Every structure is written in C-alpha cells, then in structure tokens.
C-alpha cells in the first residue's frame, strides 16, 4: 500500500477522488451547516393550472443531512430558504438559538451568497469592513456580515474549523455576464477571508466542481432547486472536498478531538 500516493499525492486536485462514505469528514463529531435553500434541502413545486411555485425546506434531504448519514457525524442545519448573511446575523441565528452553547460544533460549513449578492444585490464590500475587535461593528456589507458569522463562532468555539463554499458555475448565471462576475467576486472574497481567518478553508466548487449545464440540471434539479439526487450529489462533492483538505493539511487537524471538549489540548 503506497499511503503517500493514496492519501497525500501532491498532484491530486480536489474532487479527483469521490468518497461516498464521508471520508475524513468523520473526524468532526459535530458539524453546523450555515446556508440558504440549497443547504436546507428545499424542494420546489409548481401548480400547473396557476403557474404558482411553492417552496419547502425538507432538511432530511439537505446535503448536510446526507453528509451526516455518510460520515456518522451529527449535523445541524443552521439554514433556511432565502437566507442571507445579514439576516442570519441580525435576527435569524439568535431567534433560532444558533448562537447557543448547546449547538456549538467542531466544524462550520458556510454556504451563503446567492441571495445576498444576486438576489438582494447587497454590496460585496471590502476586507476593511471587518472589525477584528468587535464583529457587531463590521460594516453592513456582505463581507462584513459573512465575516461576523465566522468571528462569532470562532469566539464561541476556539479551534473550530470553517469551510467556505463558493457558488458553482451554472449555465443560468453564466448566460448573464453580470451574474457570472458576481460569482467570481464572491469566490475571490471567500479566498481572502480564508487567508484572513485561522482554521478557515475554501470548498471551491466554482473552480473544481462540475458545471451545472442543461444536462446536469435535467438529472439533478426540480425547477429552480435541486431534487433528492442533486442534494446527495452535493453532499458527495462537499464530503470529498473536505476530505481532500484534511488529507492535504493533516497537521492542521491534530487538535480536532479537543475542539468543543472539556479536555484541554496541552501539546
């Protein structure tokens, strides 16, 4: 067995190897997924006679819960259809108890941005919008609110790991140059945030994930959201990408068992 080629091959790219059992995601016993409809297993239906669409968050079908069943980890859905980073910070997280101590996690997967930047057209902002001493004083931009989520959980759970998910390339968005540019800017900012904050990594589905073209959409979407196969498909990508990150940064994850633990890490 050549363990180096199997686990640590420097030429491996993210998603070269798809793990369907969660892989090294299982080192995290608790994971929180902060996101919008695509993190909530939202299903969309259409009334054929009226043309009215209906939307239902079905969390058991979310990629987070598929990830939990694959890895054996406990996964929290800190998400809802239509969620933005600003709403999460201003009202949603507190109202739902997502800042509470009993919901602390060892890892946080954050998948926000579509509703913020494409839906609400909120300003992206600058890295200077971050107040390192008091996140409540961050500027009211996407960058300010998104960073506030990371800062708040970092203070709550020292040593927790953060995985920031980029927006996959989609035929729908690439047909509109402005929207495609938003996705690229979002990716660039997440890379900057990962470099700014400790214990923070990018799950770059925009760079390494599949292109969501008409053929993929036909198989994995139900109207504007994913179907059950699609959410499982997303879970496999996110699991495989985090597995890749852990394997290629193994020393960063030595202390995971001590995160959110009463046992101090002394070494």
PDB file of C-alpha atoms in Angstrom, residues 16-227:
ATOM      1  CA  UNK A  16     -10.301  13.838  -8.208  1.00  0.00           C
ATOM      2  CA  UNK A  17     -11.417  11.192  -5.707  1.00  0.00           C
ATOM      3  CA  UNK A  18     -15.072  10.997  -4.694  1.00  0.00           C
ATOM      4  CA  UNK A  19     -15.651   9.425  -1.278  1.00  0.00           C
ATOM      5  CA  UNK A  20     -19.191   8.250  -0.678  1.00  0.00           C
ATOM      6  CA  UNK A  21     -18.693   7.321   2.978  1.00  0.00           C
ATOM      7  CA  UNK A  22     -17.762  10.814   4.179  1.00  0.00           C
ATOM      8  CA  UNK A  23     -14.042  10.087   4.307  1.00  0.00           C
ATOM      9  CA  UNK A  24     -12.146  12.149   6.866  1.00  0.00           C
ATOM     10  CA  UNK A  25     -15.205  14.338   7.446  1.00  0.00           C
ATOM     11  CA  UNK A  26     -15.932  11.774  10.138  1.00  0.00           C
ATOM     12  CA  UNK A  27     -13.211  13.232  12.378  1.00  0.00           C
ATOM     13  CA  UNK A  28     -15.719  16.006  13.138  1.00  0.00           C
ATOM     14  CA  UNK A  29     -18.334  14.657  15.515  1.00  0.00           C
ATOM     15  CA  UNK A  30     -20.450  17.822  15.223  1.00  0.00           C
ATOM     16  CA  UNK A  31     -20.883  19.968  12.101  1.00  0.00           C
ATOM     17  CA  UNK A  32     -23.082  23.009  11.512  1.00  0.00           C
ATOM     18  CA  UNK A  33     -24.234  23.989   8.010  1.00  0.00           C
ATOM     19  CA  UNK A  34     -24.928  27.720   7.719  1.00  0.00           C
ATOM     20  CA  UNK A  35     -26.762  28.415   4.495  1.00  0.00           C
ATOM     21  CA  UNK A  36     -29.822  29.106   2.385  1.00  0.00           C
ATOM     22  CA  UNK A  37     -32.306  26.949   0.479  1.00  0.00           C
ATOM     23  CA  UNK A  38     -29.657  24.749  -1.115  1.00  0.00           C
ATOM     24  CA  UNK A  39     -28.359  23.950   2.373  1.00  0.00           C
ATOM     25  CA  UNK A  40     -31.888  23.206   3.582  1.00  0.00           C
ATOM     26  CA  UNK A  41     -32.952  20.536   1.104  1.00  0.00           C
ATOM     27  CA  UNK A  42     -35.504  22.906  -0.357  1.00  0.00           C
ATOM     28  CA  UNK A  43     -37.907  21.399  -2.886  1.00  0.00           C
ATOM     29  CA  UNK A  44     -39.837  23.467  -5.370  1.00  0.00           C
ATOM     30  CA  UNK A  45     -43.249  22.549  -6.753  1.00  0.00           C
ATOM     31  CA  UNK A  46     -45.384  24.132  -9.461  1.00  0.00           C
ATOM     32  CA  UNK A  47     -49.163  24.395  -9.714  1.00  0.00           C
ATOM     33  CA  UNK A  48     -49.722  23.567 -13.349  1.00  0.00           C
ATOM     34  CA  UNK A  49     -53.040  25.403 -13.616  1.00  0.00           C
ATOM     35  CA  UNK A  50     -51.913  28.655 -11.937  1.00  0.00           C
ATOM     36  CA  UNK A  51     -48.157  28.692 -12.549  1.00  0.00           C
ATOM     37  CA  UNK A  52     -47.576  29.369  -8.836  1.00  0.00           C
ATOM     38  CA  UNK A  53     -44.376  27.964  -7.328  1.00  0.00           C
ATOM     39  CA  UNK A  54     -44.194  26.642  -3.770  1.00  0.00           C
ATOM     40  CA  UNK A  55     -41.060  26.060  -1.707  1.00  0.00           C
ATOM     41  CA  UNK A  56     -40.476  23.582   1.126  1.00  0.00           C
ATOM     42  CA  UNK A  57     -37.386  23.148   3.293  1.00  0.00           C
ATOM     43  CA  UNK A  58     -37.068  19.377   3.785  1.00  0.00           C
ATOM     44  CA  UNK A  59     -33.974  19.153   5.951  1.00  0.00           C
ATOM     45  CA  UNK A  60     -33.660  15.380   5.876  1.00  0.00           C
ATOM     46  CA  UNK A  61     -32.907  15.732   2.157  1.00  0.00           C
ATOM     47  CA  UNK A  62     -30.350  18.517   2.617  1.00  0.00           C
ATOM     48  CA  UNK A  63     -26.764  17.835   1.617  1.00  0.00           C
ATOM     49  CA  UNK A  64     -25.864  18.411   5.260  1.00  0.00           C
ATOM     50  CA  UNK A  65     -28.002  15.523   6.461  1.00  0.00           C
ATOM     51  CA  UNK A  66     -26.780  13.291   3.650  1.00  0.00           C
ATOM     52  CA  UNK A  67     -23.276  14.233   4.811  1.00  0.00           C
ATOM     53  CA  UNK A  68     -24.180  13.314   8.377  1.00  0.00           C
ATOM     54  CA  UNK A  69     -25.525   9.921   7.365  1.00  0.00           C
ATOM     55  CA  UNK A  70     -22.457   9.275   5.204  1.00  0.00           C
ATOM     56  CA  UNK A  71     -19.923  10.193   7.890  1.00  0.00           C
ATOM     57  CA  UNK A  72     -21.779   9.302  11.088  1.00  0.00           C
ATOM     58  CA  UNK A  73     -21.324  12.877  12.339  1.00  0.00           C
ATOM     59  CA  UNK A  74     -24.071  14.933  13.973  1.00  0.00           C
ATOM     60  CA  UNK A  75     -25.014  17.719  11.557  1.00  0.00           C
ATOM     61  CA  UNK A  76     -27.045  20.826  12.376  1.00  0.00           C
ATOM     62  CA  UNK A  77     -28.992  22.736   9.722  1.00  0.00           C
ATOM     63  CA  UNK A  78     -28.400  26.391  10.563  1.00  0.00           C
ATOM     64  CA  UNK A  79     -30.206  27.342   7.387  1.00  0.00           C
ATOM     65  CA  UNK A  80     -33.446  28.342   5.712  1.00  0.00           C
ATOM     66  CA  UNK A  81     -34.647  29.079   2.203  1.00  0.00           C
ATOM     67  CA  UNK A  82     -33.867  32.666   1.219  1.00  0.00           C
ATOM     68  CA  UNK A  83     -31.248  33.149   3.946  1.00  0.00           C
ATOM     69  CA  UNK A  84     -28.646  35.890   3.713  1.00  0.00           C
ATOM     70  CA  UNK A  85     -25.622  36.604   5.890  1.00  0.00           C
ATOM     71  CA  UNK A  86     -27.245  39.858   7.041  1.00  0.00           C
ATOM     72  CA  UNK A  87     -30.486  38.198   8.152  1.00  0.00           C
ATOM     73  CA  UNK A  88     -28.526  35.438   9.829  1.00  0.00           C
ATOM     74  CA  UNK A  89     -26.624  37.984  11.927  1.00  0.00           C
ATOM     75  CA  UNK A  90     -29.422  40.483  12.527  1.00  0.00           C
ATOM     76  CA  UNK A  91     -32.187  38.120  13.629  1.00  0.00           C
ATOM     77  CA  UNK A  92     -32.290  34.518  12.390  1.00  0.00           C
ATOM     78  CA  UNK A  93     -29.410  32.944  14.335  1.00  0.00           C
ATOM     79  CA  UNK A  94     -30.464  34.443  17.647  1.00  0.00           C
ATOM     80  CA  UNK A  95     -34.159  33.660  17.138  1.00  0.00           C
ATOM     81  CA  UNK A  96     -33.343  30.022  16.353  1.00  0.00           C
ATOM     82  CA  UNK A  97     -30.780  29.617  19.129  1.00  0.00           C
ATOM     83  CA  UNK A  98     -27.925  29.053  16.703  1.00  0.00           C
ATOM     84  CA  UNK A  99     -25.573  31.132  18.847  1.00  0.00           C
ATOM     85  CA  UNK A 100     -26.412  28.978  21.897  1.00  0.00           C
ATOM     86  CA  UNK A 101     -23.761  26.927  23.666  1.00  0.00           C
ATOM     87  CA  UNK A 102     -25.657  23.660  23.299  1.00  0.00           C
ATOM     88  CA  UNK A 103     -25.341  23.895  19.499  1.00  0.00           C
ATOM     89  CA  UNK A 104     -21.603  24.512  19.327  1.00  0.00           C
ATOM     90  CA  UNK A 105     -19.863  22.465  16.622  1.00  0.00           C
ATOM     91  CA  UNK A 106     -16.340  21.394  15.770  1.00  0.00           C
ATOM     92  CA  UNK A 107     -16.747  22.421  12.128  1.00  0.00           C
ATOM     93  CA  UNK A 108     -18.860  25.007  10.313  1.00  0.00           C
ATOM     94  CA  UNK A 109     -19.678  24.792   6.618  1.00  0.00           C
ATOM     95  CA  UNK A 110     -20.881  28.171   5.352  1.00  0.00           C
ATOM     96  CA  UNK A 111     -22.737  28.314   2.024  1.00  0.00           C
ATOM     97  CA  UNK A 112     -24.173  31.812   1.642  1.00  0.00           C
ATOM     98  CA  UNK A 113     -24.008  34.413  -1.107  1.00  0.00           C
ATOM     99  CA  UNK A 114     -26.572  33.785  -3.835  1.00  0.00           C
ATOM    100  CA  UNK A 115     -29.445  35.523  -2.050  1.00  0.00           C
ATOM    101  CA  UNK A 116     -27.136  38.250  -0.761  1.00  0.00           C
ATOM    102  CA  UNK A 117     -25.296  39.219  -3.929  1.00  0.00           C
ATOM    103  CA  UNK A 118     -27.554  38.014  -6.736  1.00  0.00           C
ATOM    104  CA  UNK A 119     -30.970  38.233  -5.064  1.00  0.00           C
ATOM    105  CA  UNK A 120     -30.711  41.281  -2.801  1.00  0.00           C
ATOM    106  CA  UNK A 121     -27.776  42.845  -4.704  1.00  0.00           C
ATOM    107  CA  UNK A 122     -26.106  43.688  -1.419  1.00  0.00           C
ATOM    108  CA  UNK A 123     -22.707  45.380  -1.797  1.00  0.00           C
ATOM    109  CA  UNK A 124     -19.829  42.920  -1.608  1.00  0.00           C
ATOM    110  CA  UNK A 125     -17.814  45.363   0.493  1.00  0.00           C
ATOM    111  CA  UNK A 126     -14.130  45.277   1.336  1.00  0.00           C
ATOM    112  CA  UNK A 127     -11.912  43.334   3.711  1.00  0.00           C
ATOM    113  CA  UNK A 128     -11.548  46.575   5.648  1.00  0.00           C
ATOM    114  CA  UNK A 129     -15.237  46.180   6.592  1.00  0.00           C
ATOM    115  CA  UNK A 130     -14.123  43.698   9.261  1.00  0.00           C
ATOM    116  CA  UNK A 131     -13.670  44.960  12.819  1.00  0.00           C
ATOM    117  CA  UNK A 132     -11.347  42.406  14.438  1.00  0.00           C
ATOM    118  CA  UNK A 133     -12.196  43.515  17.978  1.00  0.00           C
ATOM    119  CA  UNK A 134     -15.987  43.775  17.710  1.00  0.00           C
ATOM    120  CA  UNK A 135     -17.747  41.948  14.864  1.00  0.00           C
ATOM    121  CA  UNK A 136     -21.030  43.709  15.677  1.00  0.00           C
ATOM    122  CA  UNK A 137     -19.301  46.831  14.348  1.00  0.00           C
ATOM    123  CA  UNK A 138     -18.474  45.280  10.973  1.00  0.00           C
ATOM    124  CA  UNK A 139     -19.759  47.275   8.002  1.00  0.00           C
ATOM    125  CA  UNK A 140     -23.213  46.331   6.735  1.00  0.00           C
ATOM    126  CA  UNK A 141     -21.934  44.666   3.589  1.00  0.00           C
ATOM    127  CA  UNK A 142     -21.809  41.043   2.530  1.00  0.00           C
ATOM    128  CA  UNK A 143     -18.178  40.855   3.630  1.00  0.00           C
ATOM    129  CA  UNK A 144     -18.961  42.445   6.988  1.00  0.00           C
ATOM    130  CA  UNK A 145     -21.859  40.140   7.764  1.00  0.00           C
ATOM    131  CA  UNK A 146     -20.185  36.983   6.462  1.00  0.00           C
ATOM    132  CA  UNK A 147     -17.058  37.695   8.494  1.00  0.00           C
ATOM    133  CA  UNK A 148     -19.222  38.337  11.551  1.00  0.00           C
ATOM    134  CA  UNK A 149     -20.565  34.785  11.344  1.00  0.00           C
ATOM    135  CA  UNK A 150     -17.039  33.379  11.350  1.00  0.00           C
ATOM    136  CA  UNK A 151     -15.872  35.729  14.114  1.00  0.00           C
ATOM    137  CA  UNK A 152     -18.830  34.906  16.361  1.00  0.00           C
ATOM    138  CA  UNK A 153     -18.362  31.152  16.073  1.00  0.00           C
ATOM    139  CA  UNK A 154     -14.589  31.408  16.428  1.00  0.00           C
ATOM    140  CA  UNK A 155     -15.078  33.186  19.742  1.00  0.00           C
ATOM    141  CA  UNK A 156     -17.664  30.611  20.846  1.00  0.00           C
ATOM    142  CA  UNK A 157     -15.637  27.572  19.774  1.00  0.00           C
ATOM    143  CA  UNK A 158     -11.871  28.188  19.768  1.00  0.00           C
ATOM    144  CA  UNK A 159     -10.145  25.889  17.308  1.00  0.00           C
ATOM    145  CA  UNK A 160     -13.272  25.122  15.272  1.00  0.00           C
ATOM    146  CA  UNK A 161     -12.714  24.623  11.553  1.00  0.00           C
ATOM    147  CA  UNK A 162     -14.522  26.664   8.893  1.00  0.00           C
ATOM    148  CA  UNK A 163     -15.235  25.621   5.315  1.00  0.00           C
ATOM    149  CA  UNK A 164     -16.481  28.354   2.970  1.00  0.00           C
ATOM    150  CA  UNK A 165     -18.385  27.155  -0.108  1.00  0.00           C
ATOM    151  CA  UNK A 166     -18.158  29.030  -3.404  1.00  0.00           C
ATOM    152  CA  UNK A 167     -21.026  29.303  -5.907  1.00  0.00           C
ATOM    153  CA  UNK A 168     -20.786  26.564  -8.579  1.00  0.00           C
ATOM    154  CA  UNK A 169     -20.702  27.634 -12.194  1.00  0.00           C
ATOM    155  CA  UNK A 170     -24.210  27.477 -13.606  1.00  0.00           C
ATOM    156  CA  UNK A 171     -25.399  27.836 -17.172  1.00  0.00           C
ATOM    157  CA  UNK A 172     -28.214  30.099 -15.964  1.00  0.00           C
ATOM    158  CA  UNK A 173     -25.800  32.592 -14.405  1.00  0.00           C
ATOM    159  CA  UNK A 174     -23.049  32.388 -16.996  1.00  0.00           C
ATOM    160  CA  UNK A 175     -25.561  33.443 -19.640  1.00  0.00           C
ATOM    161  CA  UNK A 176     -25.703  36.809 -17.839  1.00  0.00           C
ATOM    162  CA  UNK A 177     -22.203  38.370 -17.648  1.00  0.00           C
ATOM    163  CA  UNK A 178     -23.100  40.481 -14.619  1.00  0.00           C
ATOM    164  CA  UNK A 179     -24.180  37.460 -12.583  1.00  0.00           C
ATOM    165  CA  UNK A 180     -21.137  35.481 -13.645  1.00  0.00           C
ATOM    166  CA  UNK A 181     -18.936  38.339 -12.428  1.00  0.00           C
ATOM    167  CA  UNK A 182     -20.728  38.278  -9.068  1.00  0.00           C
ATOM    168  CA  UNK A 183     -19.891  34.595  -8.673  1.00  0.00           C
ATOM    169  CA  UNK A 184     -16.242  35.260  -9.452  1.00  0.00           C
ATOM    170  CA  UNK A 185     -16.090  38.169  -6.994  1.00  0.00           C
ATOM    171  CA  UNK A 186     -17.747  36.025  -4.306  1.00  0.00           C
ATOM    172  CA  UNK A 187     -15.122  33.319  -4.839  1.00  0.00           C
ATOM    173  CA  UNK A 188     -12.273  35.811  -4.630  1.00  0.00           C
ATOM    174  CA  UNK A 189     -13.615  37.262  -1.385  1.00  0.00           C
ATOM    175  CA  UNK A 190     -14.008  33.829   0.237  1.00  0.00           C
ATOM    176  CA  UNK A 191     -10.383  33.103  -0.615  1.00  0.00           C
ATOM    177  CA  UNK A 192      -9.397  36.361   1.078  1.00  0.00           C
ATOM    178  CA  UNK A 193     -11.472  35.506   4.150  1.00  0.00           C
ATOM    179  CA  UNK A 194      -9.869  32.061   4.361  1.00  0.00           C
ATOM    180  CA  UNK A 195      -6.446  33.699   4.321  1.00  0.00           C
ATOM    181  CA  UNK A 196      -7.524  36.283   6.914  1.00  0.00           C
ATOM    182  CA  UNK A 197      -9.019  33.896   9.488  1.00  0.00           C
ATOM    183  CA  UNK A 198      -7.293  31.000  11.211  1.00  0.00           C
ATOM    184  CA  UNK A 199      -8.639  27.466  10.687  1.00  0.00           C
ATOM    185  CA  UNK A 200     -10.560  28.530   7.580  1.00  0.00           C
ATOM    186  CA  UNK A 201     -10.598  26.829   4.174  1.00  0.00           C
ATOM    187  CA  UNK A 202     -12.397  27.221   0.854  1.00  0.00           C
ATOM    188  CA  UNK A 203     -14.537  24.469  -0.658  1.00  0.00           C
ATOM    189  CA  UNK A 204     -14.109  25.832  -4.159  1.00  0.00           C
ATOM    190  CA  UNK A 205     -16.884  24.264  -6.176  1.00  0.00           C
ATOM    191  CA  UNK A 206     -16.671  27.182  -8.599  1.00  0.00           C
ATOM    192  CA  UNK A 207     -13.149  26.201  -9.609  1.00  0.00           C
ATOM    193  CA  UNK A 208     -13.223  22.429  -9.183  1.00  0.00           C
ATOM    194  CA  UNK A 209     -16.877  21.408  -9.123  1.00  0.00           C
ATOM    195  CA  UNK A 210     -18.937  20.346 -12.142  1.00  0.00           C
ATOM    196  CA  UNK A 211     -20.523  22.880 -14.461  1.00  0.00           C
ATOM    197  CA  UNK A 212     -24.275  22.995 -13.857  1.00  0.00           C
ATOM    198  CA  UNK A 213     -25.294  22.818 -17.507  1.00  0.00           C
ATOM    199  CA  UNK A 214     -28.601  21.724 -19.032  1.00  0.00           C
ATOM    200  CA  UNK A 215     -27.667  18.036 -18.879  1.00  0.00           C
ATOM    201  CA  UNK A 216     -26.780  18.141 -15.178  1.00  0.00           C
ATOM    202  CA  UNK A 217     -29.843  20.256 -14.427  1.00  0.00           C
ATOM    203  CA  UNK A 218     -32.104  17.732 -16.138  1.00  0.00           C
ATOM    204  CA  UNK A 219     -30.853  14.997 -13.829  1.00  0.00           C
ATOM    205  CA  UNK A 220     -30.342  16.805 -10.540  1.00  0.00           C
ATOM    206  CA  UNK A 221     -32.816  19.722 -10.429  1.00  0.00           C
ATOM    207  CA  UNK A 222     -36.536  20.133  -9.839  1.00  0.00           C
ATOM    208  CA  UNK A 223     -37.391  23.555 -11.276  1.00  0.00           C
ATOM    209  CA  UNK A 224     -35.044  26.120  -9.700  1.00  0.00           C
ATOM    210  CA  UNK A 225     -33.778  23.924  -6.864  1.00  0.00           C
ATOM    211  CA  UNK A 226     -32.209  20.500  -6.620  1.00  0.00           C
ATOM    212  CA  UNK A 227     -34.039  17.197  -6.420  1.00  0.00           C
TER     213      UNK A 227
END
